[in-house]
């Protein structure tokens, strides 16, 4: 690596601190801007799979990730009478489960990555600060104006500020960014744990394109997710307008849409107002024709948000950070970072494009509108669950397991 390479990372979530950890070990001076005044301690459960596990292990954090596991034992579905059926246990299901071995709350992982880097002499964090403007991005330097009025210079700038990155909008032409609407809207929040709650991911198909799910966490509370696929253009327009509105508008819409959904709907709706981590958004994929522009590079969801439908967003962010750090560490004195950016993209893009391939019937198949379609889907799920718990059948199938 070039001597004392100065790197600015915008975004202190998952990808940014992972990149900071590896760059600091290679001798770079890394500054991380995080718009929040402190790390949000909340969020839903996320998966760490495949090669991302290897990266976490290289960082010496695997034992801590296991310690902070969500405690989820598997996935089960809930019938219209509120009874569980069709279990997919984490252990004993011959490798077939919607639950992953390494499930962790997003806020817990972000805190773990921050703790691993905050005391490194080569890493400094600035909370409550963002890049207001990229003043210069040329062959010699990146100059930025910060939100608190400072002018600073760096050798490269990493945009890891999320799916709706303002930096990406500044530094890349609109035609290079494709936003793909997956037709699904999601709201997450935390509710107090009830004595009736269990350590399973409970999924309830409520009909009319609605799903309610409850998941455990290691903090004595329960994480809920409500999602909906609009059934008509009017409904689609209402949800789009709500996603652009404030929390009050979003919660009013959720109450209207889920008031008659049944099962735990009323309980979770009653907890919305007090929840500290309410989050509402439509599911969109982000695709870019090129991830870099001169000395600016996009990373994680900023470059290639795959949507939660893939279960790979966190793992891709971790793997991407590791690959980018590796290519940057190969630069010799005087080499432009764009050479590392191009190598990084050539290595990672095929993997990203494969992950982003979501079958055309997903997520629609999981959101039946009519009761008969829900009945049919329930029966199909029950059959698959039964097969998945029959070892001699599953042993004959070519199931790919994580390394």
Tab-separated table of C-alpha atoms in Angstrom:
chain	number	residue	atom	x	y	z
A	1	UNK	CA	0.000	0.000	0.000
A	2	UNK	CA	1.036	3.580	-0.601
A	3	UNK	CA	2.567	5.178	2.502
A	4	UNK	CA	-0.053	6.783	4.769
A	5	UNK	CA	-2.934	6.533	2.337
A	6	UNK	CA	-5.713	8.823	3.630
A	7	UNK	CA	-9.146	7.266	3.309
A	8	UNK	CA	-12.528	8.785	4.107
A	9	UNK	CA	-15.399	6.339	4.620
A	10	UNK	CA	-18.898	7.778	4.685
A	11	UNK	CA	-21.041	5.381	6.716
A	12	UNK	CA	-20.443	3.634	10.031
A	13	UNK	CA	-22.770	0.666	9.569
A	14	UNK	CA	-21.392	-2.713	8.475
A	15	UNK	CA	-19.344	-2.230	5.299
A	16	UNK	CA	-17.570	0.938	6.468
A	17	UNK	CA	-16.066	-0.323	9.754
A	18	UNK	CA	-15.159	-3.674	8.155
A	19	UNK	CA	-13.199	-1.834	5.482
A	20	UNK	CA	-11.642	0.443	8.118
A	21	UNK	CA	-10.409	-2.584	10.092
A	22	UNK	CA	-8.553	-4.117	7.151
A	23	UNK	CA	-7.201	-0.826	5.763
A	24	UNK	CA	-5.887	0.166	9.200
A	25	UNK	CA	-4.023	-3.133	9.457
A	26	UNK	CA	-2.423	-2.331	6.088
A	27	UNK	CA	-1.228	1.078	7.326
A	28	UNK	CA	-3.840	3.468	5.937
A	29	UNK	CA	-5.140	6.450	7.895
A	30	UNK	CA	-8.906	6.018	7.945
A	31	UNK	CA	-11.594	8.522	8.911
A	32	UNK	CA	-15.190	7.312	9.261
A	33	UNK	CA	-18.100	9.757	9.082
A	34	UNK	CA	-21.401	8.564	10.584
A	35	UNK	CA	-24.437	10.830	10.306
A	36	UNK	CA	-26.020	9.523	13.530
A	37	UNK	CA	-24.760	11.059	16.753
A	38	UNK	CA	-24.302	7.551	18.139
A	39	UNK	CA	-24.529	4.026	16.796
A	40	UNK	CA	-28.183	2.940	16.622
A	41	UNK	CA	-28.447	-0.075	18.963
A	42	UNK	CA	-31.441	-1.483	17.145
A	43	UNK	CA	-32.374	-3.211	13.915
A	44	UNK	CA	-33.606	-6.587	12.771
A	45	UNK	CA	-31.836	-9.926	12.568
A	46	UNK	CA	-29.313	-10.320	9.754
A	47	UNK	CA	-27.411	-13.323	8.387
A	48	UNK	CA	-23.693	-13.890	8.042
A	49	UNK	CA	-23.045	-16.679	5.556
A	50	UNK	CA	-20.440	-18.266	3.305
A	51	UNK	CA	-17.201	-16.367	2.783
A	52	UNK	CA	-18.373	-13.568	5.081
A	53	UNK	CA	-17.908	-15.994	7.979
A	54	UNK	CA	-14.283	-16.428	6.909
A	55	UNK	CA	-13.802	-12.644	6.909
A	56	UNK	CA	-15.321	-12.298	10.388
A	57	UNK	CA	-13.044	-15.099	11.563
A	58	UNK	CA	-9.983	-13.276	10.150
A	59	UNK	CA	-11.018	-10.264	12.216
A	60	UNK	CA	-11.106	-12.415	15.363
A	61	UNK	CA	-14.793	-11.664	15.918
A	62	UNK	CA	-16.440	-15.014	15.243
A	63	UNK	CA	-16.769	-15.995	18.907
A	64	UNK	CA	-18.381	-12.649	19.720
A	65	UNK	CA	-20.813	-13.002	16.821
A	66	UNK	CA	-21.789	-16.425	18.130
A	67	UNK	CA	-22.207	-15.012	21.641
A	68	UNK	CA	-24.587	-12.358	20.325
A	69	UNK	CA	-26.633	-14.850	18.315
A	70	UNK	CA	-30.359	-14.065	18.193
A	71	UNK	CA	-31.124	-17.483	19.778
A	72	UNK	CA	-33.502	-18.315	16.906
A	73	UNK	CA	-34.120	-22.077	16.760
A	74	UNK	CA	-35.695	-22.184	13.320
A	75	UNK	CA	-38.675	-21.036	11.305
A	76	UNK	CA	-42.297	-22.060	11.604
A	77	UNK	CA	-45.521	-20.895	10.001
A	78	UNK	CA	-48.735	-19.890	11.756
A	79	UNK	CA	-52.161	-20.998	10.511
A	80	UNK	CA	-55.331	-18.813	10.473
A	81	UNK	CA	-56.216	-20.046	13.976
A	82	UNK	CA	-52.854	-18.896	15.327
A	83	UNK	CA	-51.416	-22.406	15.614
A	84	UNK	CA	-47.835	-23.183	14.557
A	85	UNK	CA	-47.244	-25.687	11.760
A	86	UNK	CA	-44.599	-26.573	9.168
A	87	UNK	CA	-41.451	-26.160	11.282
A	88	UNK	CA	-38.031	-25.753	9.662
A	89	UNK	CA	-35.632	-26.247	12.583
A	90	UNK	CA	-32.119	-24.873	12.411
A	91	UNK	CA	-30.678	-28.178	13.604
A	92	UNK	CA	-32.092	-31.437	12.388
A	93	UNK	CA	-33.549	-30.080	9.172
A	94	UNK	CA	-30.851	-31.562	6.921
A	95	UNK	CA	-29.625	-28.080	6.114
A	96	UNK	CA	-33.028	-26.700	5.002
A	97	UNK	CA	-34.131	-23.747	7.118
A	98	UNK	CA	-35.008	-20.094	6.665
A	99	UNK	CA	-32.947	-19.455	9.797
A	100	UNK	CA	-29.172	-19.217	9.512
A	101	UNK	CA	-26.657	-20.471	12.063
A	102	UNK	CA	-25.136	-16.980	12.405
A	103	UNK	CA	-28.087	-14.659	13.000
A	104	UNK	CA	-27.304	-11.390	14.775
A	105	UNK	CA	-29.159	-8.120	15.353
A	106	UNK	CA	-27.815	-5.475	12.987
A	107	UNK	CA	-27.119	-3.015	15.793
A	108	UNK	CA	-25.143	-5.662	17.677
A	109	UNK	CA	-22.929	-6.361	14.661
A	110	UNK	CA	-22.385	-2.644	13.996
A	111	UNK	CA	-21.345	-2.145	17.636
A	112	UNK	CA	-19.019	-5.148	17.457
A	113	UNK	CA	-17.291	-3.767	14.349
A	114	UNK	CA	-17.035	-0.314	15.906
A	115	UNK	CA	-15.503	-1.712	19.090
A	116	UNK	CA	-12.962	-3.602	16.997
A	117	UNK	CA	-11.768	-0.390	15.302
A	118	UNK	CA	-12.368	2.567	17.643
A	119	UNK	CA	-9.092	2.173	19.566
A	120	UNK	CA	-6.954	1.623	16.484
A	121	UNK	CA	-4.508	4.514	16.095
A	122	UNK	CA	-5.141	4.464	12.327
A	123	UNK	CA	-8.921	4.867	12.612
A	124	UNK	CA	-10.921	7.875	13.760
A	125	UNK	CA	-14.702	8.211	13.934
A	126	UNK	CA	-16.706	11.396	13.633
A	127	UNK	CA	-20.332	11.038	14.651
A	128	UNK	CA	-23.001	13.493	13.573
A	129	UNK	CA	-20.883	14.496	10.564
A	130	UNK	CA	-21.505	13.899	6.856
A	131	UNK	CA	-20.019	14.957	3.542
A	132	UNK	CA	-21.939	18.051	2.516
A	133	UNK	CA	-20.245	18.337	-0.861
A	134	UNK	CA	-17.508	16.659	-2.851
A	135	UNK	CA	-15.664	19.777	-3.946
A	136	UNK	CA	-13.007	18.039	-6.016
A	137	UNK	CA	-12.524	14.500	-7.317
A	138	UNK	CA	-9.571	14.577	-9.692
A	139	UNK	CA	-6.397	12.675	-10.513
A	140	UNK	CA	-4.578	13.937	-7.438
A	141	UNK	CA	-7.022	14.325	-4.550
A	142	UNK	CA	-10.562	14.162	-3.161
A	143	UNK	CA	-11.595	17.347	-1.396
A	144	UNK	CA	-14.804	17.448	0.630
A	145	UNK	CA	-16.734	20.019	2.587
A	146	UNK	CA	-18.141	18.502	5.776
A	147	UNK	CA	-21.529	19.199	7.287
A	148	UNK	CA	-19.832	21.217	10.055
A	149	UNK	CA	-18.073	23.493	7.586
A	150	UNK	CA	-14.565	22.009	7.329
A	151	UNK	CA	-12.638	21.459	4.104
A	152	UNK	CA	-10.677	18.195	4.127
A	153	UNK	CA	-8.548	16.290	1.613
A	154	UNK	CA	-8.164	12.541	1.154
A	155	UNK	CA	-6.626	10.119	-1.292
A	156	UNK	CA	-9.932	8.342	-1.783
A	157	UNK	CA	-13.535	8.470	-0.647
A	158	UNK	CA	-15.670	5.396	0.044
A	159	UNK	CA	-19.436	5.872	-0.167
A	160	UNK	CA	-20.900	3.341	2.258
A	161	UNK	CA	-23.840	5.473	3.347
A	162	UNK	CA	-26.575	3.077	2.329
A	163	UNK	CA	-29.126	2.336	-0.339
A	164	UNK	CA	-30.205	5.971	-0.729
A	165	UNK	CA	-26.691	7.403	-0.663
A	166	UNK	CA	-26.452	11.154	-1.122
A	167	UNK	CA	-22.799	10.783	-2.050
A	168	UNK	CA	-23.660	8.433	-4.892
A	169	UNK	CA	-26.136	10.978	-6.189
A	170	UNK	CA	-23.417	13.671	-6.118
A	171	UNK	CA	-20.655	11.674	-7.753
A	172	UNK	CA	-22.408	9.458	-10.318
A	173	UNK	CA	-24.720	10.346	-13.225
A	174	UNK	CA	-28.362	9.232	-12.872
A	175	UNK	CA	-28.109	6.961	-15.902
A	176	UNK	CA	-25.451	4.850	-14.139
A	177	UNK	CA	-27.823	3.956	-11.271
A	178	UNK	CA	-30.752	1.574	-11.641
A	179	UNK	CA	-33.365	1.311	-8.896
A	180	UNK	CA	-35.475	-1.843	-9.219
A	181	UNK	CA	-38.779	-1.915	-7.339
A	182	UNK	CA	-39.562	-5.430	-6.052
A	183	UNK	CA	-43.180	-4.490	-5.315
A	184	UNK	CA	-42.983	-5.156	-1.582
A	185	UNK	CA	-43.188	-2.785	1.377
A	186	UNK	CA	-41.787	-3.564	4.817
A	187	UNK	CA	-41.986	-2.101	8.317
A	188	UNK	CA	-39.829	-3.255	11.246
A	189	UNK	CA	-39.861	-2.459	14.942
A	190	UNK	CA	-39.213	-3.955	18.370
A	191	UNK	CA	-41.973	-4.990	20.770
A	192	UNK	CA	-41.787	-6.115	24.415
A	193	UNK	CA	-41.462	-9.869	24.724
A	194	UNK	CA	-44.649	-11.669	25.731
A	195	UNK	CA	-44.761	-14.870	27.836
A	196	UNK	CA	-46.318	-16.565	24.798
A	197	UNK	CA	-43.384	-15.668	22.535
A	198	UNK	CA	-40.922	-18.389	21.613
A	199	UNK	CA	-37.461	-18.649	20.068
A	200	UNK	CA	-38.683	-19.336	16.538
A	201	UNK	CA	-39.171	-17.119	13.533
A	202	UNK	CA	-42.973	-17.192	13.372
A	203	UNK	CA	-44.474	-16.307	9.992
A	204	UNK	CA	-48.182	-15.604	9.554
A	205	UNK	CA	-49.679	-15.188	6.078
A	206	UNK	CA	-52.576	-12.822	6.686
A	207	UNK	CA	-54.045	-12.788	3.179
A	208	UNK	CA	-54.546	-9.786	0.896
A	209	UNK	CA	-50.788	-9.739	0.274
A	210	UNK	CA	-49.896	-9.265	3.965
A	211	UNK	CA	-47.393	-11.036	6.234
A	212	UNK	CA	-46.735	-10.643	9.963
A	213	UNK	CA	-43.665	-12.200	11.541
A	214	UNK	CA	-42.116	-12.293	15.012
A	215	UNK	CA	-38.495	-13.173	15.769
A	216	UNK	CA	-36.505	-13.493	19.012
A	217	UNK	CA	-33.500	-11.424	19.999
A	218	UNK	CA	-30.890	-11.886	22.766
A	219	UNK	CA	-32.022	-8.745	24.626
A	220	UNK	CA	-35.342	-9.916	26.069
A	221	UNK	CA	-37.531	-8.316	23.393
A	222	UNK	CA	-39.145	-9.455	20.137
A	223	UNK	CA	-38.571	-8.134	16.627
A	224	UNK	CA	-41.595	-7.784	14.381
A	225	UNK	CA	-41.905	-7.299	10.652
A	226	UNK	CA	-45.039	-6.402	8.714
A	227	UNK	CA	-44.893	-6.501	4.946
A	228	UNK	CA	-47.349	-6.089	2.129
A	229	UNK	CA	-47.508	-6.392	-1.640
A	230	UNK	CA	-50.116	-3.948	-2.986
A	231	UNK	CA	-53.074	-5.592	-4.721
A	232	UNK	CA	-53.941	-2.648	-6.983
A	233	UNK	CA	-52.608	0.652	-8.287
A	234	UNK	CA	-54.423	2.729	-5.649
A	235	UNK	CA	-52.897	0.720	-2.828
A	236	UNK	CA	-49.469	0.872	-4.474
A	237	UNK	CA	-49.736	4.671	-4.703
A	238	UNK	CA	-50.726	4.937	-1.022
A	239	UNK	CA	-47.712	2.928	0.088
A	240	UNK	CA	-45.385	4.887	-2.143
A	241	UNK	CA	-46.664	8.169	-0.712
A	242	UNK	CA	-46.298	6.818	2.828
A	243	UNK	CA	-42.685	5.791	2.191
A	244	UNK	CA	-41.950	9.405	1.299
A	245	UNK	CA	-43.894	10.761	4.275
A	246	UNK	CA	-43.151	10.752	7.982
A	247	UNK	CA	-43.576	8.173	10.701
A	248	UNK	CA	-47.097	9.302	11.582
A	249	UNK	CA	-48.357	8.784	8.023
A	250	UNK	CA	-46.656	5.397	7.806
A	251	UNK	CA	-48.112	4.156	11.076
A	252	UNK	CA	-51.606	5.304	10.177
A	253	UNK	CA	-51.360	3.318	6.937
A	254	UNK	CA	-50.150	0.219	8.767
A	255	UNK	CA	-53.051	0.428	11.218
A	256	UNK	CA	-55.569	0.648	8.372
A	257	UNK	CA	-54.044	-2.191	6.385
A	258	UNK	CA	-53.383	-4.645	9.242
A	259	UNK	CA	-56.219	-3.899	11.684
A	260	UNK	CA	-58.153	-7.010	10.582
A	261	UNK	CA	-55.141	-9.208	9.824
A	262	UNK	CA	-55.583	-11.435	12.871
A	263	UNK	CA	-53.066	-13.369	14.989
A	264	UNK	CA	-50.673	-10.860	16.707
A	265	UNK	CA	-51.594	-7.865	14.534
A	266	UNK	CA	-53.251	-5.762	17.226
A	267	UNK	CA	-50.479	-6.424	19.726
A	268	UNK	CA	-47.669	-5.257	17.437
A	269	UNK	CA	-49.653	-2.289	16.120
A	270	UNK	CA	-50.254	-1.125	19.686
A	271	UNK	CA	-46.483	-1.085	20.272
A	272	UNK	CA	-45.550	1.008	17.230
A	273	UNK	CA	-45.731	4.437	18.826
A	274	UNK	CA	-43.319	3.593	21.637
A	275	UNK	CA	-40.816	1.654	19.544
A	276	UNK	CA	-37.395	3.366	19.291
A	277	UNK	CA	-36.446	1.624	16.050
A	278	UNK	CA	-39.493	1.869	13.775
A	279	UNK	CA	-38.373	1.642	10.150
A	280	UNK	CA	-40.536	1.687	7.014
A	281	UNK	CA	-39.343	1.258	3.447
A	282	UNK	CA	-40.147	-0.225	0.031
A	283	UNK	CA	-37.894	-3.036	-1.194
A	284	UNK	CA	-35.604	-1.846	-3.966
A	285	UNK	CA	-32.502	-3.274	-5.538
A	286	UNK	CA	-29.627	-0.992	-6.499
A	287	UNK	CA	-27.573	-1.755	-9.592
A	288	UNK	CA	-24.787	0.442	-10.974
A	289	UNK	CA	-23.050	0.262	-14.329
A	290	UNK	CA	-19.786	1.112	-12.559
A	291	UNK	CA	-19.047	1.336	-8.844
A	292	UNK	CA	-16.283	3.939	-8.996
A	293	UNK	CA	-15.657	7.392	-10.390
A	294	UNK	CA	-12.032	8.531	-10.259
A	295	UNK	CA	-11.198	8.537	-6.522
A	296	UNK	CA	-14.713	7.762	-5.259
A	297	UNK	CA	-15.872	4.163	-4.791
A	298	UNK	CA	-19.248	2.767	-3.696
A	299	UNK	CA	-19.465	-0.132	-1.255
A	300	UNK	CA	-22.210	-2.306	0.241
A	301	UNK	CA	-25.836	-1.288	-0.283
A	302	UNK	CA	-24.669	1.956	-1.865
A	303	UNK	CA	-23.277	-0.018	-4.792
A	304	UNK	CA	-25.342	-3.196	-4.898
A	305	UNK	CA	-28.244	-3.408	-2.425
A	306	UNK	CA	-29.672	-6.883	-3.073
A	307	UNK	CA	-32.808	-6.535	-0.830
A	308	UNK	CA	-33.527	-8.702	2.227
A	309	UNK	CA	-35.166	-11.201	-0.149
A	310	UNK	CA	-31.708	-12.601	-0.883
A	311	UNK	CA	-30.586	-12.822	2.756
A	312	UNK	CA	-27.174	-11.701	1.498
A	313	UNK	CA	-26.978	-7.939	2.050
A	314	UNK	CA	-24.783	-8.096	5.153
A	315	UNK	CA	-22.556	-10.859	3.819
A	316	UNK	CA	-22.031	-8.979	0.552
A	317	UNK	CA	-21.086	-5.820	2.472
A	318	UNK	CA	-18.515	-7.733	4.537
A	319	UNK	CA	-17.057	-9.606	1.562
A	320	UNK	CA	-16.979	-6.422	-0.528
A	321	UNK	CA	-15.106	-4.534	2.191
A	322	UNK	CA	-12.547	-7.325	2.464
A	323	UNK	CA	-12.011	-7.481	-1.311
A	324	UNK	CA	-11.682	-3.703	-1.628
A	325	UNK	CA	-9.157	-3.519	1.218
A	326	UNK	CA	-7.169	-6.309	-0.378
A	327	UNK	CA	-6.921	-4.563	-3.746
A	328	UNK	CA	-6.037	-1.214	-2.166
A	329	UNK	CA	-3.289	-2.849	-0.113
A	330	UNK	CA	-1.613	-3.987	-3.357
A	331	UNK	CA	-1.112	-0.430	-4.640
A	332	UNK	CA	2.456	0.767	-4.822
A	333	UNK	CA	3.589	4.368	-4.349
A	334	UNK	CA	2.170	6.605	-7.056
A	335	UNK	CA	-0.504	4.226	-8.307
A	336	UNK	CA	-3.948	5.728	-8.740
A	337	UNK	CA	-6.653	4.080	-6.564
A	338	UNK	CA	-8.785	3.554	-9.662
A	339	UNK	CA	-6.522	0.598	-10.500
A	340	UNK	CA	-7.545	-1.064	-7.237
A	341	UNK	CA	-11.175	-0.092	-7.807
A	342	UNK	CA	-11.228	-1.791	-11.210
A	343	UNK	CA	-9.629	-4.950	-9.841
A	344	UNK	CA	-12.108	-4.994	-6.951
A	345	UNK	CA	-15.053	-4.663	-9.290
A	346	UNK	CA	-13.811	-7.314	-11.707
A	347	UNK	CA	-13.481	-9.799	-8.841
A	348	UNK	CA	-16.713	-9.001	-6.999
A	349	UNK	CA	-19.225	-8.046	-9.713
A	350	UNK	CA	-19.904	-11.612	-10.983
A	351	UNK	CA	-20.734	-12.690	-7.421
A	352	UNK	CA	-22.946	-9.642	-6.856
A	353	UNK	CA	-24.848	-10.139	-10.105
A	354	UNK	CA	-25.503	-13.778	-9.238
A	355	UNK	CA	-26.832	-12.863	-5.781
A	356	UNK	CA	-29.108	-10.182	-7.230
A	357	UNK	CA	-30.874	-12.688	-9.487
A	358	UNK	CA	-34.232	-13.077	-7.766
A	359	UNK	CA	-36.742	-15.422	-9.443
A	360	UNK	CA	-39.668	-13.610	-11.055
A	361	UNK	CA	-42.222	-15.248	-8.723
A	362	UNK	CA	-40.515	-13.886	-5.583
A	363	UNK	CA	-41.826	-12.241	-3.431
A	364	UNK	CA	-45.283	-12.607	-4.998
A	365	UNK	CA	-45.675	-16.315	-4.248
A	366	UNK	CA	-45.368	-15.658	-0.502
A	367	UNK	CA	-48.088	-12.980	-0.506
A	368	UNK	CA	-51.362	-14.662	-1.532
A	369	UNK	CA	-54.341	-12.347	-1.911
A	370	UNK	CA	-57.201	-14.857	-1.760
A	371	UNK	CA	-57.963	-17.371	0.994
A	372	UNK	CA	-57.773	-20.347	-1.374
A	373	UNK	CA	-54.303	-19.330	-2.499
A	374	UNK	CA	-53.202	-19.075	1.137
A	375	UNK	CA	-54.666	-22.554	1.800
A	376	UNK	CA	-52.775	-23.985	-1.183
A	377	UNK	CA	-49.500	-22.325	-0.162
A	378	UNK	CA	-49.893	-23.557	3.433
A	379	UNK	CA	-50.296	-27.124	2.202
A	380	UNK	CA	-47.249	-26.860	-0.052
A	381	UNK	CA	-45.177	-25.467	2.825
A	382	UNK	CA	-46.342	-28.292	5.097
A	383	UNK	CA	-45.233	-30.900	2.570
A	384	UNK	CA	-41.808	-29.274	2.157
A	385	UNK	CA	-41.413	-29.086	5.932
A	386	UNK	CA	-42.191	-32.763	6.274
A	387	UNK	CA	-39.704	-33.684	3.550
A	388	UNK	CA	-37.043	-31.419	5.054
A	389	UNK	CA	-37.312	-33.362	8.322
A	390	UNK	CA	-36.907	-36.721	6.581
A	391	UNK	CA	-33.129	-37.340	6.508
A	392	UNK	CA	-33.069	-40.153	3.953
A	393	UNK	CA	-34.890	-37.938	1.435
A	394	UNK	CA	-32.769	-34.843	2.045
A	395	UNK	CA	-29.544	-36.840	1.846
A	396	UNK	CA	-30.359	-37.611	-1.775
A	397	UNK	CA	-30.652	-33.916	-2.674
A	398	UNK	CA	-27.656	-31.798	-3.761
A	399	UNK	CA	-27.938	-29.215	-0.979
A	400	UNK	CA	-25.169	-26.646	-0.863
A	401	UNK	CA	-24.085	-25.750	2.661
A	402	UNK	CA	-22.026	-22.808	3.877
A	403	UNK	CA	-18.326	-23.280	4.354
